[in-house]
Amino acid sequence: MKKKIAVILAGNGVYDGSEIYETTMALYAIAKNEMEYMCFAPDIPHAHVINHLSGEEMKETRNVLVESARLARGQVKNLNTLNVDEYDAILIPGGFGAAKNLSDFAFKGDAMTVLPELEKIIRAFHKKRKPIGALCIAPTIIAKVLGAKVTIGNDPETAKAIVSMGGVHEEKNATDITIDEKNKIVTNPCYMSAANIYEIGEGTEACVEALKGLM
Amino acid sequence: MKKKIAVILAGNGVYDGSEIYETTMALYAIAKNEMEYMCFAPDIPHAHVINHLSGEEMKETRNVLVESARLARGQVKNLNTLNVDEYDAILIPGGFGAAKNLSDFAFKGDAMTVLPELEKIIRAFHKKRKPIGALCIAPTIIAKVLGAKVTIGNDPETAKAIVSMGGVHEEKNATDITIDEKNKIVTNPCYMSAANIYEIGEGTEACVEALKGLM
């Protein structure tokens, strides 16, 4: 039986959803490492919709589960149906969706809250000693819920917020990972530090390989 | 000076835009091969918008250039500004957007027409002996415009349409490419044949390496 990773999406696009290259390269790394994945996303409205050409907010509403289905080629399930017993690990890609839809870190900083259904799932994986991965800005969620050791690269503001929420921050380059062995947490800065898509490939692969090693 | 490839997008999602994994893995392969890319997309309305969760049409309009900006992380230019002299090759990923927005193959089969600004660009690259790549269903566009030898894998209906439009079709597996040396055309079936994202990685990389070899 191949190991299975649940990948948590938050929309489809860096400024209001999941970062597309981080997600795609992570899914590719999972397949390359002979594991399987299933995508999950919450059935909630986007915090807001950003025109990715102009950077301006668009006056429309989109649904996180529906937009995530684009990134998952239709193969995405409602986050509230995720059964921890069916998966060996969980992975949360970055993009502002992690900080706007899965949590409100982008709006509230260290006073953030995490989407309750996601917090419950993170705690369930942690309790069962199953590894948890997070990329880019998503490690803030793990720091908030588990007070774990993570990296978001070397952005001082975000690192400070992580410490303020009870986490430990480790400075890393784009292609390096931080492993919190005790809590089985693997994090990588991705586009918090990466200069190009090649570095995203390196960073996500390192993260996925480390998750496999912790299973 | 690094070689530069112009990548033509048609939206952001397999059922009404550019196929996300094909595009991402192609961009990754370009970076891995030490080349650069710039994305372009037409400033036109989507032919229609598909809910990728249900498969149903949504009653809204979206703009191809604006949605493509999600897939390009904001770095996308209007297709009508593409200057052939600034690029060493052109690459068109697949997804239904290639057959709905860049052409109308999905609606009209071998009676298809190609978006005039794209047809002009393809002819300009061809005339300058610069290589042209196309993935998945996008080779139908090249067959229509240039009557070239291409592959879309082994779908009999699509292969028949390619021949009917004056092209030559070669059957290939997901990770193999067809090279029309005379016309400097490289094509790969991607999701017309691929079973998983790992094969998309293999196929797009083979295509990008062949394009580099033809520059």
Tab-separated table of C-alpha atoms in Angstrom:
chain	number	residue	atom	x	y	z
A	1	MET	CA	0.000	0.000	0.000
A	2	LYS	CA	1.330	3.415	-0.993
A	3	LYS	CA	1.516	6.101	1.690
A	4	LYS	CA	-1.131	8.816	1.316
A	5	ILE	CA	-0.833	12.533	1.979
A	6	ALA	CA	-3.825	14.838	2.470
A	7	VAL	CA	-3.070	18.200	0.827
A	8	ILE	CA	-5.051	21.168	2.149
A	9	LEU	CA	-5.970	23.793	-0.444
A	10	ALA	CA	-7.250	27.332	0.111
A	11	GLY	CA	-8.245	28.462	-3.376
A	12	ASN	CA	-6.263	28.800	-6.581
A	13	GLY	CA	-3.828	31.695	-6.936
A	14	VAL	CA	-1.079	33.257	-4.819
A	15	TYR	CA	-2.850	36.458	-3.721
A	16	ASP	CA	-6.131	34.991	-2.428
A	17	GLY	CA	-5.724	31.207	-2.579
A	18	SER	CA	-3.151	28.419	-2.612
A	19	GLU	CA	0.099	29.243	-4.385
A	20	ILE	CA	-0.139	27.276	-7.634
A	21	TYR	CA	3.527	26.347	-8.202
A	22	GLU	CA	4.068	25.334	-4.555
A	23	THR	CA	1.019	23.087	-4.695
A	24	THR	CA	1.835	21.590	-8.093
A	25	MET	CA	5.497	20.940	-7.264
A	26	ALA	CA	4.470	19.360	-3.931
A	27	LEU	CA	1.994	17.037	-5.686
A	28	TYR	CA	4.704	16.189	-8.221
A	29	ALA	CA	7.175	15.415	-5.406
A	30	ILE	CA	4.583	13.177	-3.733
A	31	ALA	CA	4.099	11.184	-6.969
A	32	LYS	CA	7.863	11.095	-7.602
A	33	ASN	CA	8.341	9.638	-4.105
A	34	GLU	CA	5.821	6.900	-4.935
A	35	MET	CA	3.141	8.169	-2.611
A	36	GLU	CA	-0.454	9.216	-3.271
A	37	TYR	CA	-2.361	12.381	-2.472
A	38	MET	CA	-5.899	13.627	-2.086
A	39	CYS	CA	-6.741	17.317	-1.981
A	40	PHE	CA	-9.131	18.868	0.544
A	41	ALA	CA	-10.468	22.400	0.876
A	42	PRO	CA	-13.046	24.129	3.080
A	43	ASP	CA	-16.488	24.877	1.622
A	44	ILE	CA	-16.411	28.571	2.557
A	45	PRO	CA	-16.388	31.877	0.657
A	46	HIS	CA	-13.023	33.432	-0.193
A	47	ALA	CA	-12.030	36.205	2.255
A	48	HIS	CA	-11.859	38.291	-0.917
A	49	VAL	CA	-11.035	37.874	-4.607
A	50	ILE	CA	-7.896	39.533	-6.002
A	51	ASN	CA	-7.373	40.397	-9.662
A	52	HIS	CA	-3.903	38.856	-10.098
A	53	LEU	CA	-3.114	41.169	-13.030
A	54	SER	CA	-3.810	44.482	-11.270
A	55	GLY	CA	-3.493	43.418	-7.637
A	56	GLU	CA	-6.854	45.079	-6.923
A	57	GLU	CA	-9.772	43.487	-5.091
A	58	MET	CA	-12.587	42.310	-7.412
A	59	LYS	CA	-16.215	42.887	-6.519
A	60	GLU	CA	-17.271	39.261	-6.650
A	61	THR	CA	-17.431	36.239	-4.400
A	62	ARG	CA	-15.828	32.865	-5.056
A	63	ASN	CA	-15.982	29.631	-3.090
A	64	VAL	CA	-12.734	28.156	-1.746
A	65	LEU	CA	-13.711	24.526	-2.433
A	66	VAL	CA	-14.892	25.314	-5.982
A	67	GLU	CA	-11.786	27.332	-6.887
A	68	SER	CA	-9.498	24.738	-5.274
A	69	ALA	CA	-11.061	22.189	-7.645
A	70	ARG	CA	-9.249	23.991	-10.496
A	71	LEU	CA	-5.911	23.336	-8.829
A	72	ALA	CA	-6.924	19.745	-8.033
A	73	ARG	CA	-8.296	18.969	-11.541
A	74	GLY	CA	-11.690	18.306	-9.934
A	75	GLN	CA	-10.270	15.817	-7.420
A	76	VAL	CA	-10.874	17.683	-4.172
A	77	LYS	CA	-13.017	16.837	-1.160
A	78	ASN	CA	-14.678	18.982	1.469
A	79	LEU	CA	-12.194	19.510	4.320
A	80	ASN	CA	-14.812	18.476	6.881
A	81	THR	CA	-14.848	14.936	5.420
A	82	LEU	CA	-11.112	14.351	6.017
A	83	ASN	CA	-10.648	11.172	8.066
A	84	VAL	CA	-7.251	11.209	9.765
A	85	ASP	CA	-7.132	7.397	9.794
A	86	GLU	CA	-7.041	7.294	5.988
A	87	TYR	CA	-3.887	9.412	5.601
A	88	ASP	CA	-0.250	9.111	6.665
A	89	ALA	CA	0.510	12.821	6.664
A	90	ILE	CA	-0.962	16.236	5.962
A	91	LEU	CA	0.572	19.034	3.868
A	92	ILE	CA	-0.502	22.690	3.675
A	93	PRO	CA	0.921	24.677	0.725
A	94	GLY	CA	1.312	28.445	1.013
A	95	GLY	CA	-0.117	31.383	-0.845
A	96	PHE	CA	-2.213	34.104	0.792
A	97	GLY	CA	-5.170	31.678	0.949
A	98	ALA	CA	-3.442	30.031	3.928
A	99	ALA	CA	-3.365	33.429	5.647
A	100	LYS	CA	-6.788	34.649	4.472
A	101	ASN	CA	-9.057	31.610	4.112
A	102	LEU	CA	-7.513	28.888	6.313
A	103	SER	CA	-6.606	31.481	8.934
A	104	ASP	CA	-6.744	35.268	9.238
A	105	PHE	CA	-3.018	35.826	9.750
A	106	ALA	CA	-2.880	38.272	6.801
A	107	PHE	CA	-5.447	40.472	8.527
A	108	LYS	CA	-4.664	39.992	12.226
A	109	GLY	CA	-1.016	38.913	12.556
A	110	ASP	CA	-0.249	37.204	15.865
A	111	ALA	CA	-3.874	37.714	16.991
A	112	MET	CA	-4.855	35.253	14.249
A	113	THR	CA	-7.389	32.460	14.497
A	114	VAL	CA	-7.335	29.216	12.503
A	115	LEU	CA	-10.364	27.799	10.676
A	116	PRO	CA	-11.849	25.496	13.378
A	117	GLU	CA	-12.208	22.445	11.108
A	118	LEU	CA	-8.538	22.759	10.092
A	119	GLU	CA	-7.347	23.245	13.668
A	120	LYS	CA	-9.219	20.072	14.663
A	121	ILE	CA	-7.563	18.123	11.824
A	122	ILE	CA	-4.063	19.400	12.657
A	123	ARG	CA	-4.556	18.374	16.301
A	124	ALA	CA	-5.806	14.928	15.221
A	125	PHE	CA	-2.749	14.262	13.011
A	126	HIS	CA	-0.448	15.528	15.770
A	127	LYS	CA	-2.112	13.338	18.391
A	128	LYS	CA	-1.692	10.247	16.181
A	129	ARG	CA	2.013	11.097	15.647
A	130	LYS	CA	1.474	11.530	11.903
A	131	PRO	CA	3.747	14.097	10.213
A	132	ILE	CA	2.541	17.553	9.235
A	133	GLY	CA	4.091	19.672	6.489
A	134	ALA	CA	3.577	23.360	5.747
A	135	LEU	CA	5.034	25.653	3.088
A	136	CYS	CA	5.629	29.402	2.704
A	137	ILE	CA	3.285	31.335	5.050
A	138	ALA	CA	1.337	28.211	6.154
A	139	PRO	CA	3.790	27.396	8.990
A	140	THR	CA	2.184	30.286	10.919
A	141	ILE	CA	-0.886	28.049	11.260
A	142	ILE	CA	1.185	25.214	12.721
A	143	ALA	CA	2.970	27.595	15.107
A	144	LYS	CA	-0.382	28.917	16.302
A	145	VAL	CA	-2.041	25.519	16.802
A	146	LEU	CA	0.898	23.460	18.086
A	147	GLY	CA	3.515	25.999	19.230
A	148	ALA	CA	5.987	24.081	17.090
A	149	LYS	CA	9.402	24.907	15.634
A	150	VAL	CA	8.979	26.100	12.055
A	151	THR	CA	10.565	28.214	9.333
A	152	ILE	CA	9.050	30.844	7.065
A	153	GLY	CA	12.476	31.798	5.733
A	154	ASN	CA	13.873	35.036	7.081
A	155	ASP	CA	11.092	37.632	7.172
A	156	PRO	CA	11.575	39.341	10.584
A	157	GLU	CA	7.937	40.465	10.997
A	158	THR	CA	6.475	36.991	10.398
A	159	ALA	CA	9.201	35.315	12.478
A	160	LYS	CA	8.359	37.661	15.370
A	161	ALA	CA	4.642	36.805	15.102
A	162	ILE	CA	5.470	33.090	15.208
A	163	VAL	CA	7.409	33.531	18.446
A	164	SER	CA	4.662	35.727	19.879
A	165	MET	CA	2.156	32.900	19.215
A	166	GLY	CA	4.278	30.416	21.183
A	167	GLY	CA	6.225	28.915	18.282
A	168	VAL	CA	9.944	28.736	17.608
A	169	HIS	CA	11.327	30.205	14.404
A	170	GLU	CA	14.399	28.982	12.558
A	171	GLU	CA	15.884	31.044	9.688
A	172	LYS	CA	16.240	29.050	6.484
A	173	ASN	CA	16.945	29.549	2.801
A	174	ALA	CA	14.333	28.804	0.122
A	175	THR	CA	15.456	25.251	-0.533
A	176	ASP	CA	16.093	24.224	3.092
A	177	ILE	CA	13.656	22.720	5.576
A	178	THR	CA	13.122	22.917	9.298
A	179	ILE	CA	12.204	19.676	11.045
A	180	ASP	CA	10.610	19.697	14.487
A	181	GLU	CA	11.371	16.055	15.323
A	182	LYS	CA	9.383	16.020	18.549
A	183	ASN	CA	6.189	17.215	16.867
A	184	LYS	CA	6.924	15.663	13.436
A	185	ILE	CA	6.573	19.012	11.673
A	186	VAL	CA	8.366	19.813	8.395
A	187	THR	CA	8.350	23.362	7.000
A	188	ASN	CA	9.924	25.122	4.028
A	189	PRO	CA	9.880	28.853	3.101
A	190	CYS	CA	8.991	28.420	-0.610
A	191	TYR	CA	7.985	31.844	-2.008
A	192	MET	CA	8.614	33.562	1.352
A	193	SER	CA	12.271	33.271	0.188
A	194	ALA	CA	12.429	31.601	-3.222
A	195	ALA	CA	13.636	33.562	-6.237
A	196	ASN	CA	12.212	31.256	-8.890
A	197	ILE	CA	10.153	28.149	-9.679
A	198	TYR	CA	13.251	25.926	-9.693
A	199	GLU	CA	13.833	26.705	-6.007
A	200	ILE	CA	10.175	25.885	-5.351
A	201	GLY	CA	10.808	22.464	-6.885
A	202	GLU	CA	13.842	21.914	-4.643
A	203	GLY	CA	12.119	23.121	-1.464
A	204	THR	CA	8.876	21.196	-1.892
A	205	GLU	CA	10.759	18.008	-2.750
A	206	ALA	CA	12.909	18.328	0.375
A	207	CYS	CA	9.754	18.828	2.435
A	208	VAL	CA	7.926	15.837	0.932
A	209	GLU	CA	10.970	13.556	1.346
A	210	ALA	CA	11.272	14.568	5.013
A	211	LEU	CA	7.552	13.900	5.580
A	212	LYS	CA	8.050	10.418	4.093
A	213	GLY	CA	11.005	9.845	6.403
A	214	LEU	CA	8.860	10.703	9.442
A	215	MET	CA	5.990	8.328	8.556
B	1	MET	CA	22.179	35.726	-22.394
B	2	LYS	CA	19.713	33.040	-21.384
B	3	LYS	CA	17.307	31.761	-24.028
B	4	LYS	CA	13.724	32.969	-23.551
B	5	ILE	CA	10.490	31.120	-24.184
B	6	ALA	CA	7.111	32.846	-24.576
B	7	VAL	CA	4.440	30.688	-22.904
B	8	ILE	CA	0.880	31.226	-24.140
B	9	LEU	CA	-1.829	30.879	-21.495
B	10	ALA	CA	-5.580	30.536	-21.971
B	11	GLY	CA	-6.958	30.875	-18.445
B	12	ASN	CA	-6.341	28.908	-15.281
B	13	GLY	CA	-7.900	25.460	-14.946
B	14	VAL	CA	-8.174	22.340	-17.096
B	15	TYR	CA	-11.847	22.583	-18.095
B	16	ASP	CA	-11.968	26.187	-19.337
B	17	GLY	CA	-8.363	27.452	-19.245
B	18	SER	CA	-4.748	26.320	-19.317
B	19	GLU	CA	-4.037	23.009	-17.612
B	20	ILE	CA	-2.305	24.027	-14.389
B	21	TYR	CA	0.113	21.102	-13.925
B	22	GLU	CA	1.181	21.102	-17.592
B	23	THR	CA	1.903	24.828	-17.412
B	24	THR	CA	3.692	24.677	-14.055
B	25	MET	CA	5.822	21.663	-14.974
B	26	ALA	CA	6.725	23.307	-18.304
B	27	LEU	CA	7.808	26.521	-16.532
B	28	TYR	CA	9.794	24.406	-14.066
B	29	ALA	CA	11.485	22.552	-16.951
B	30	ILE	CA	12.367	25.882	-18.594
B	31	ALA	CA	14.029	27.116	-15.375
B	32	LYS	CA	15.733	23.746	-14.835
B	33	ASN	CA	17.176	24.003	-18.347
B	34	GLU	CA	18.582	27.433	-17.501
B	35	MET	CA	16.243	29.349	-19.748
B	36	GLU	CA	13.764	32.135	-18.993
B	37	TYR	CA	10.061	32.504	-19.716
B	38	MET	CA	7.408	35.166	-19.988
B	39	CYS	CA	3.716	34.345	-20.029
B	40	PHE	CA	1.241	35.877	-22.474
B	41	ALA	CA	-2.541	35.573	-22.732
B	42	PRO	CA	-5.248	37.185	-24.840
B	43	ASP	CA	-7.368	39.947	-23.298
B	44	ILE	CA	-10.706	38.303	-24.186
B	45	PRO	CA	-13.637	36.839	-22.243
B	46	HIS	CA	-13.559	33.111	-21.444
B	47	ALA	CA	-15.702	31.063	-23.880
B	48	HIS	CA	-17.429	29.963	-20.657
B	49	VAL	CA	-16.616	29.343	-17.005
B	50	ILE	CA	-16.736	25.774	-15.667
B	51	ASN	CA	-17.211	24.881	-12.001
B	52	HIS	CA	-14.314	22.402	-11.678
B	53	LEU	CA	-15.985	20.665	-8.729
B	54	SER	CA	-19.324	19.885	-10.407
B	55	GLY	CA	-18.315	20.100	-14.069
B	56	GLU	CA	-21.275	22.431	-14.686
B	57	GLU	CA	-21.138	25.775	-16.463
B	58	MET	CA	-21.237	28.784	-14.103
B	59	LYS	CA	-23.333	31.839	-14.906
B	60	GLU	CA	-20.512	34.351	-14.804
B	61	THR	CA	-17.890	35.832	-17.088
B	62	ARG	CA	-14.146	35.833	-16.517
B	63	ASN	CA	-11.342	37.383	-18.539
B	64	VAL	CA	-8.646	35.104	-19.967
B	65	LEU	CA	-5.768	37.536	-19.312
B	66	VAL	CA	-6.902	38.219	-15.731
B	67	GLU	CA	-7.379	34.516	-14.875
B	68	SER	CA	-4.088	33.598	-16.571
B	69	ALA	CA	-2.400	36.073	-14.195
B	70	ARG	CA	-3.190	33.620	-11.369
B	71	LEU	CA	-1.202	30.908	-13.118
B	72	ALA	CA	1.587	33.379	-13.940
B	73	ARG	CA	1.782	34.905	-10.422
B	74	GLY	CA	0.874	38.266	-11.947
B	75	GLN	CA	3.685	38.101	-14.533
B	76	VAL	CA	1.665	37.896	-17.741
B	77	LYS	CA	1.430	40.238	-20.710
B	78	ASN	CA	-1.265	40.867	-23.278
B	79	LEU	CA	-0.746	38.424	-26.165
B	80	ASN	CA	-0.995	41.258	-28.681
B	81	THR	CA	2.218	42.791	-27.276
B	82	LEU	CA	4.342	39.687	-27.970
B	83	ASN	CA	7.360	40.654	-30.070
B	84	VAL	CA	8.740	37.591	-31.845
B	85	ASP	CA	12.250	39.123	-31.938
B	86	GLU	CA	12.480	39.035	-28.130
B	87	TYR	CA	11.909	35.264	-27.777
B	88	ASP	CA	13.728	32.145	-28.918
B	89	ALA	CA	10.707	29.853	-28.889
B	90	ILE	CA	7.008	29.698	-28.113
B	91	LEU	CA	5.177	27.081	-26.008
B	92	ILE	CA	1.432	26.499	-25.750
B	93	PRO	CA	0.305	24.304	-22.811
B	94	GLY	CA	-2.937	22.329	-23.045
B	95	GLY	CA	-6.169	22.341	-21.118
B	96	PHE	CA	-9.564	23.080	-22.663
B	97	GLY	CA	-8.636	26.782	-22.791
B	98	ALA	CA	-6.479	25.996	-25.832
B	99	ALA	CA	-9.552	24.500	-27.513
B	100	LYS	CA	-12.097	27.029	-26.232
B	101	ASN	CA	-10.307	30.395	-25.863
B	102	LEU	CA	-7.246	30.188	-28.135
B	103	SER	CA	-9.247	28.298	-30.742
B	104	ASP	CA	-12.735	26.793	-30.994
B	105	PHE	CA	-11.658	23.186	-31.577
B	106	ALA	CA	-13.730	21.982	-28.599
B	107	PHE	CA	-16.864	23.362	-30.239
B	108	LYS	CA	-16.183	22.930	-33.970
B	109	GLY	CA	-13.645	20.106	-34.382
B	110	ASP	CA	-11.845	20.196	-37.734
B	111	ALA	CA	-13.890	23.270	-38.765
B	112	MET	CA	-12.028	25.168	-36.051
B	113	THR	CA	-10.591	28.660	-36.273
B	114	VAL	CA	-7.606	29.981	-34.330
B	115	LEU	CA	-7.582	33.300	-32.461
B	116	PRO	CA	-6.210	35.664	-35.155
B	117	GLU	CA	-3.540	37.263	-32.911
B	118	LEU	CA	-2.226	33.797	-31.974
B	119	GLU	CA	-2.247	32.580	-35.572
B	120	LYS	CA	-0.197	35.637	-36.567
B	121	ILE	CA	2.332	34.938	-33.783
B	122	ILE	CA	2.676	31.254	-34.700
B	123	ARG	CA	3.296	32.186	-38.338
B	124	ALA	CA	5.894	34.777	-37.270
B	125	PHE	CA	7.860	32.276	-35.134
B	126	HIS	CA	7.632	29.696	-37.920
B	127	LYS	CA	8.835	32.178	-40.539
B	128	LYS	CA	11.855	33.084	-38.387
B	129	ARG	CA	12.707	29.383	-37.914
B	130	LYS	CA	12.168	29.626	-34.165
B	131	PRO	CA	10.874	26.443	-32.498
B	132	ILE	CA	7.243	26.030	-31.453
B	133	GLY	CA	6.065	23.664	-28.707
B	134	ALA	CA	2.530	22.539	-27.910
B	135	LEU	CA	1.140	20.206	-25.255
B	136	CYS	CA	-1.975	18.063	-24.817
B	137	ILE	CA	-4.777	19.378	-27.095
B	138	ALA	CA	-2.827	22.508	-28.195
B	139	PRO	CA	-1.101	20.666	-31.099
B	140	THR	CA	-4.447	20.896	-32.947
B	141	ILE	CA	-3.755	24.647	-33.248
B	142	ILE	CA	-0.326	24.015	-34.798
B	143	ALA	CA	-1.768	21.409	-37.180
B	144	LYS	CA	-4.433	23.888	-38.284
B	145	VAL	CA	-2.074	26.855	-38.789
B	146	LEU	CA	1.016	25.104	-40.166
B	147	GLY	CA	-0.177	21.680	-41.345
B	148	ALA	CA	2.660	20.228	-39.285
B	149	LYS	CA	3.406	16.764	-37.897
B	150	VAL	CA	2.226	16.584	-34.293
B	151	THR	CA	1.063	14.195	-31.580
B	152	ILE	CA	-1.916	14.415	-29.235
B	153	GLY	CA	-1.250	10.878	-27.970
B	154	ASN	CA	-3.621	8.245	-29.310
B	155	ASP	CA	-7.155	9.657	-29.298
B	156	PRO	CA	-8.570	8.533	-32.695
B	157	GLU	CA	-11.145	11.330	-33.010
B	158	THR	CA	-8.640	14.139	-32.419
B	159	ALA	CA	-5.996	12.430	-34.598
B	160	LYS	CA	-8.557	12.223	-37.426
B	161	ALA	CA	-9.365	15.948	-37.090
B	162	ILE	CA	-5.653	16.804	-37.259
B	163	VAL	CA	-5.295	14.895	-40.536
B	164	SER	CA	-8.493	16.459	-41.867
B	165	MET	CA	-7.003	19.920	-41.183
B	166	GLY	CA	-3.892	19.101	-43.231
B	167	GLY	CA	-1.629	17.940	-40.400
B	168	VAL	CA	0.139	14.641	-39.837
B	169	HIS	CA	-0.509	12.721	-36.620
B	170	GLU	CA	1.959	10.442	-34.880
B	171	GLU	CA	0.788	8.181	-32.013
B	172	LYS	CA	2.828	8.669	-28.845
B	173	ASN	CA	2.747	7.775	-25.175
B	174	ALA	CA	2.359	10.409	-22.450
B	175	THR	CA	6.063	10.918	-21.873
B	176	ASP	CA	7.184	10.828	-25.524
B	177	ILE	CA	7.443	13.710	-27.962
B	178	THR	CA	6.946	14.172	-31.683
B	179	ILE	CA	9.442	16.414	-33.454
B	180	ASP	CA	8.654	17.901	-36.850
B	181	GLU	CA	12.259	18.792	-37.758
B	182	LYS	CA	11.347	20.644	-40.935
B	183	ASN	CA	8.953	23.005	-39.166
B	184	LYS	CA	10.750	22.952	-35.770
B	185	ILE	CA	7.610	21.802	-33.955
B	186	VAL	CA	7.726	19.784	-30.710
B	187	THR	CA	4.545	18.253	-29.261
B	188	ASN	CA	3.709	16.021	-26.298
B	189	PRO	CA	0.341	14.455	-25.320
B	190	CYS	CA	0.431	15.386	-21.598
B	191	TYR	CA	-3.061	14.799	-20.134
B	192	MET	CA	-4.416	13.534	-23.483
B	193	SER	CA	-2.564	10.351	-22.398
B	194	ALA	CA	-0.912	10.868	-19.017
B	195	ALA	CA	-2.087	8.899	-16.008
B	196	ASN	CA	-0.565	11.137	-13.346
B	197	ILE	CA	1.372	14.309	-12.577
B	198	TYR	CA	4.698	12.464	-12.648
B	199	GLU	CA	4.177	11.673	-16.343
B	200	ILE	CA	3.326	15.359	-16.921
B	201	GLY	CA	6.722	16.220	-15.450
B	202	GLU	CA	8.469	13.752	-17.769
B	203	GLY	CA	6.570	14.824	-20.895
B	204	THR	CA	6.919	18.575	-20.427
B	205	GLU	CA	10.623	18.228	-19.642
B	206	ALA	CA	11.188	16.206	-22.824
B	207	CYS	CA	9.336	18.877	-24.801
B	208	VAL	CA	11.289	21.782	-23.303
B	209	GLU	CA	14.647	20.018	-23.815
B	210	ALA	CA	13.771	19.370	-27.461
B	211	LEU	CA	12.782	23.016	-27.955
B	212	LYS	CA	16.170	24.044	-26.539
B	213	GLY	CA	17.892	21.658	-28.925
B	214	LEU	CA	16.135	23.265	-31.890
B	215	MET	CA	17.062	26.869	-30.955
